[in-house]
Tab-separated table of C-alpha atoms in Angstrom:
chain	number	residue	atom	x	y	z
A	17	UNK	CA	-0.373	90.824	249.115
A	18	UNK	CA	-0.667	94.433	247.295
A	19	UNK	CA	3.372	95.971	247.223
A	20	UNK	CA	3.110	99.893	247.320
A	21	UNK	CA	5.959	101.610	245.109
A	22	UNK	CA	7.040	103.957	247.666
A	23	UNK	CA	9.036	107.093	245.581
A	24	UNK	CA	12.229	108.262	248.259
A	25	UNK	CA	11.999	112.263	249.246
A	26	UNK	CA	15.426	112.313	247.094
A	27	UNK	CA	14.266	111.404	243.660
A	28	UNK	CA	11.132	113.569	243.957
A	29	UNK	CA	13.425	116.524	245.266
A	30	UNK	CA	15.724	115.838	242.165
A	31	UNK	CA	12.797	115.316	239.870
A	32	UNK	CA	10.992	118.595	240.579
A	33	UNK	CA	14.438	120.926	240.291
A	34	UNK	CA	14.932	119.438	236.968
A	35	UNK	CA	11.099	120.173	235.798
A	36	UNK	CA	11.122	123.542	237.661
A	37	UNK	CA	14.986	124.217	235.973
A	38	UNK	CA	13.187	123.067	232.361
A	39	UNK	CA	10.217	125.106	233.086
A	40	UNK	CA	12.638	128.292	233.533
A	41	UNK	CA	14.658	128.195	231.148
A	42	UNK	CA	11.983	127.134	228.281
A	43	UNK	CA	9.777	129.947	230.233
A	44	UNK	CA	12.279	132.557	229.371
A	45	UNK	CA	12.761	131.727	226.022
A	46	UNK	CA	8.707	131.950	225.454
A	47	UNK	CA	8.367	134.965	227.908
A	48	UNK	CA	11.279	136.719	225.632
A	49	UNK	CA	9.354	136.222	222.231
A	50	UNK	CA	6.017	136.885	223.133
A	51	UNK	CA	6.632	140.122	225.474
A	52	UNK	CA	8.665	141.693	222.651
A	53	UNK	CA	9.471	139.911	219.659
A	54	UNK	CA	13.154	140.244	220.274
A	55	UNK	CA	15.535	138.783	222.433
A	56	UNK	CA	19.249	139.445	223.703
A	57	UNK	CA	21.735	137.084	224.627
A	58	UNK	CA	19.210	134.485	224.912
A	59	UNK	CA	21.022	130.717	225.925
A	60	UNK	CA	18.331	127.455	226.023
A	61	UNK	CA	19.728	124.439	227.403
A	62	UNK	CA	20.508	121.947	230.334
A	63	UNK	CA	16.562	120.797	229.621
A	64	UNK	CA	17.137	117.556	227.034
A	65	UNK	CA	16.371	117.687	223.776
A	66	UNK	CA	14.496	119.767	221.999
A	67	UNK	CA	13.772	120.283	218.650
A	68	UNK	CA	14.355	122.863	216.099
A	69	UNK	CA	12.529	122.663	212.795
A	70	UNK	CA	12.464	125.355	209.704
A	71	UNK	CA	12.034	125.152	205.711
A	72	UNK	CA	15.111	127.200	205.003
A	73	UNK	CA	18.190	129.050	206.647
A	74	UNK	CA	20.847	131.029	205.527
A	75	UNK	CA	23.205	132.134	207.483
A	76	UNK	CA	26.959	133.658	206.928
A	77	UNK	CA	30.595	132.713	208.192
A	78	UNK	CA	29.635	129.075	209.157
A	79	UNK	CA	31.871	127.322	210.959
A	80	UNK	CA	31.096	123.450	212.582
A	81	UNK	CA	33.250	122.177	215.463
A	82	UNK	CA	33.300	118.816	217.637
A	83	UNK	CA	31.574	119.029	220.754
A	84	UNK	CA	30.942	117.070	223.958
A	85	UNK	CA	28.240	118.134	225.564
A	86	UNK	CA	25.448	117.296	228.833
A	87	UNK	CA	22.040	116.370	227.708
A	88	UNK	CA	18.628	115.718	229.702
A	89	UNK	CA	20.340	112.154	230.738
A	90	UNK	CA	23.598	112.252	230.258
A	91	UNK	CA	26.512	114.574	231.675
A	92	UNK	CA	28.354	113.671	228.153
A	93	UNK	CA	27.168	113.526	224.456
A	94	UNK	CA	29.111	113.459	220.905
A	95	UNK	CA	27.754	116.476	219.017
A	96	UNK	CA	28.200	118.805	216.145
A	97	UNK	CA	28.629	123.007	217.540
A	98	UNK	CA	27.590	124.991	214.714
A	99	UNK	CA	28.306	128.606	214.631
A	100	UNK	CA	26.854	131.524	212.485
A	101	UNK	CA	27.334	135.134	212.525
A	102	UNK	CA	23.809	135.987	210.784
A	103	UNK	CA	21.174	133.938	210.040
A	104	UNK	CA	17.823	134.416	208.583
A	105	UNK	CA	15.008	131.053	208.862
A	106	UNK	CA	11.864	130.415	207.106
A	107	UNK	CA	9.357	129.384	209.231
A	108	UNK	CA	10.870	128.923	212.350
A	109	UNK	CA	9.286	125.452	215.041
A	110	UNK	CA	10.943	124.718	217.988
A	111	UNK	CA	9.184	122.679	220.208
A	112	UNK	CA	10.054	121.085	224.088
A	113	UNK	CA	8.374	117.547	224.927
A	114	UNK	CA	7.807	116.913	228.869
A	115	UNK	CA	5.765	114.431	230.909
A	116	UNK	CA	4.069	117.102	233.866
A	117	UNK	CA	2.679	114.888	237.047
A	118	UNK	CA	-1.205	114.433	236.719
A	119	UNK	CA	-1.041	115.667	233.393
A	120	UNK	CA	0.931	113.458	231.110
A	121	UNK	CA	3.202	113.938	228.048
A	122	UNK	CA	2.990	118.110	227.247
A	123	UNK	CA	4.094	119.696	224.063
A	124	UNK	CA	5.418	123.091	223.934
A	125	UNK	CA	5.835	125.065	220.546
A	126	UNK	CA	7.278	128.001	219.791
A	127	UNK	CA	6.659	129.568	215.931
A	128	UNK	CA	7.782	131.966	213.815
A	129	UNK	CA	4.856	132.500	210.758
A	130	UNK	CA	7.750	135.171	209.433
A	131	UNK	CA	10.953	135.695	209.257
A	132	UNK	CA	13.617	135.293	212.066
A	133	UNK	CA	16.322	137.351	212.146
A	134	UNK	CA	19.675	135.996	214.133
A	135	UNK	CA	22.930	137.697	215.202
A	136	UNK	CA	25.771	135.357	216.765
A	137	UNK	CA	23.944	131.903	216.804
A	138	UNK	CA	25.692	129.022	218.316
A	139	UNK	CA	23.686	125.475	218.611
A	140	UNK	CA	24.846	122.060	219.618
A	141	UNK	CA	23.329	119.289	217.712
A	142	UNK	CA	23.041	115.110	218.219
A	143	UNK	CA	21.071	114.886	215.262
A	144	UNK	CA	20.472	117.365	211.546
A	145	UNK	CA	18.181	115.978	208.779
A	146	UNK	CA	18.384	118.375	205.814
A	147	UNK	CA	19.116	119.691	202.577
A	148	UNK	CA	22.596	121.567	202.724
A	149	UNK	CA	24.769	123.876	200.297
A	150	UNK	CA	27.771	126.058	200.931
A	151	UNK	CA	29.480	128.265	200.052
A	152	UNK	CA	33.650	128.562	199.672
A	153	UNK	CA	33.572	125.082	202.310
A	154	UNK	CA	36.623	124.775	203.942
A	155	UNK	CA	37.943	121.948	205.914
A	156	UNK	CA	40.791	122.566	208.311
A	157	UNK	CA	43.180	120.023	210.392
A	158	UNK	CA	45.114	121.099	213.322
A	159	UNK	CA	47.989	119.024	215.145
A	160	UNK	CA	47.006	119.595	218.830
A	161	UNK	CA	45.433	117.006	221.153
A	162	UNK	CA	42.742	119.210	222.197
A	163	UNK	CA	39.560	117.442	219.929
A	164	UNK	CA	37.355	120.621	219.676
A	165	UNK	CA	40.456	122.478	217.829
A	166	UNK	CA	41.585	119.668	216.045
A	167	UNK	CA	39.464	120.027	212.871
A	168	UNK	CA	36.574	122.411	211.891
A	169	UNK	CA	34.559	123.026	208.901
A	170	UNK	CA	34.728	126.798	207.495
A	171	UNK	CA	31.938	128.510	204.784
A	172	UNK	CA	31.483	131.928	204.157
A	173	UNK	CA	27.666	130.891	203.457
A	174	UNK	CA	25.254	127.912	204.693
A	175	UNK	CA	22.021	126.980	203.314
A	176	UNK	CA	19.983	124.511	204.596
A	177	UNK	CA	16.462	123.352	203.530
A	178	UNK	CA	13.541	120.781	205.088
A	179	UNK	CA	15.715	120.839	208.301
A	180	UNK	CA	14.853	118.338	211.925
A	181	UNK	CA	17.324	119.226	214.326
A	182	UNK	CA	17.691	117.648	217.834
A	183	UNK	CA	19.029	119.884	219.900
A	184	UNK	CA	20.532	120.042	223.734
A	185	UNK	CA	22.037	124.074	223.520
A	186	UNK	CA	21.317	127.037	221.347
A	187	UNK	CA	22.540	130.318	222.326
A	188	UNK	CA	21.974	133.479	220.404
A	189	UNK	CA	23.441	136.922	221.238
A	190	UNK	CA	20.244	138.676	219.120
A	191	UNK	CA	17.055	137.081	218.152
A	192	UNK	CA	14.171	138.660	216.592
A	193	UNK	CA	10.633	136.327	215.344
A	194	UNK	CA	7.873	138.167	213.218
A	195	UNK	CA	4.538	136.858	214.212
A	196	UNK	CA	5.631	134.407	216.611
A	197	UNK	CA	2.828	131.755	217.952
A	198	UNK	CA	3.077	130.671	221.505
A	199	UNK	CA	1.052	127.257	222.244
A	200	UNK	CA	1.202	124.145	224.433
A	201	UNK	CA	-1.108	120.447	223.393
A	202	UNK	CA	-0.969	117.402	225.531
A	203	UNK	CA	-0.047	114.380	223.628
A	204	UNK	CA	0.539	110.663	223.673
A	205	UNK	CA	4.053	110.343	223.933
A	206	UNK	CA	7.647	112.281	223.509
A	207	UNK	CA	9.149	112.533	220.320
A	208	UNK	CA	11.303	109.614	219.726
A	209	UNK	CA	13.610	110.658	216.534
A	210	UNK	CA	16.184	107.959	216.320
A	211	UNK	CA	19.947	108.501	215.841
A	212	UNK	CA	21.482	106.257	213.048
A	213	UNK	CA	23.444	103.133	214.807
A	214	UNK	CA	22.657	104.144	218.164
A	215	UNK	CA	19.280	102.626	218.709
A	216	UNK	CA	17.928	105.680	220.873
């Protein structure tokens, strides 16, 4: 006897908010760079990961803070909050996985073949693979209960090379991309970076 998998008008509500959420927000971030170049106050997140990949940043008045966070699938996430007050990255990737019904896995790229120019960057990272230097690194303790002011990590310069970041937020007050490439490829599968010890 054949069993049909019958899919409740609930799930596919849920399902097509969150794809029609992620399509928004990844839509404004792509309609922002390729109308003009430049972007204001520009926030990507609430859409699981994504990923951010460059050969080399440098950015000034660095400061890394413990964050919790809500990712694609879960409402809380250990991760690093970096802030920077300006940056400058060497060829810029970020890309978004996401599996589109009747269609399959999708991959959505955004690139920079020049320079990208930052003011007031925050991002909130699971994962960072890269070369790094500083500059004047600082590390503070506080006595408070409050974990995201307990301790931080100061540098009045960052540099970071060969960099894979997996990220769930990035905000940035001004954002400007020279030549930036817009493009979308289907392919087999999402991106399936692994996090040390956690086995996901």
């Amino acid at each position: 006897m054949e069993k049909k998998i019958v899919v409740g008008k609930t799930m596919k509500k849920k399902f097509m908010i969150a794809l029609l959420t992620g399509f928004l927000a990844f839509g404004g971030l792509i309609a922002g760079f390729g109308f003009t170049g430049t972007a204001f106050a520009l926030p990507l997140g609430g859409i699981g990961d994504f990923y951010v990949e460059f050969d080399e940043l440098n950015g000034t008045d660095f400061q890394l803070l413990p964050h919790v966070g809500e990712t694609g699938t879960s409402d809380a996430e250990p991760m690093v909050r970096n802030k920077m007050d300006k940056v400058v990255i060497t060829n810029l990737h970020i890309y978004k996985d996401l599996e589109l019904p009747g269609i399959g896995w999708v991959r959505f790229h955004v690139r920079s073949t020049g320079p990208t120019n930052i003011t007031g960057l925050i991002h909130d990272a699971r994962l960072i693979e890269a070369d790094l230097s500083f500059d004047n690194l600082e590390i503070e303790e506080k006595n408070t209960t409050e974990f995201s002011q307990n301790w931080s990590q100061n540098a009045s310069t960052i540099n970071i090379k060969d960099a894979k970041i997996v990220t769930d937020y990035l905000f940035q007050t001004v954002v400007s991309l020279d030549g930036a490439k817009i493009s979308a490829e289907r392919i087999e599968g999402p991106d399936m970076t692994t996090f040390p010890g956690s086995g996901k």
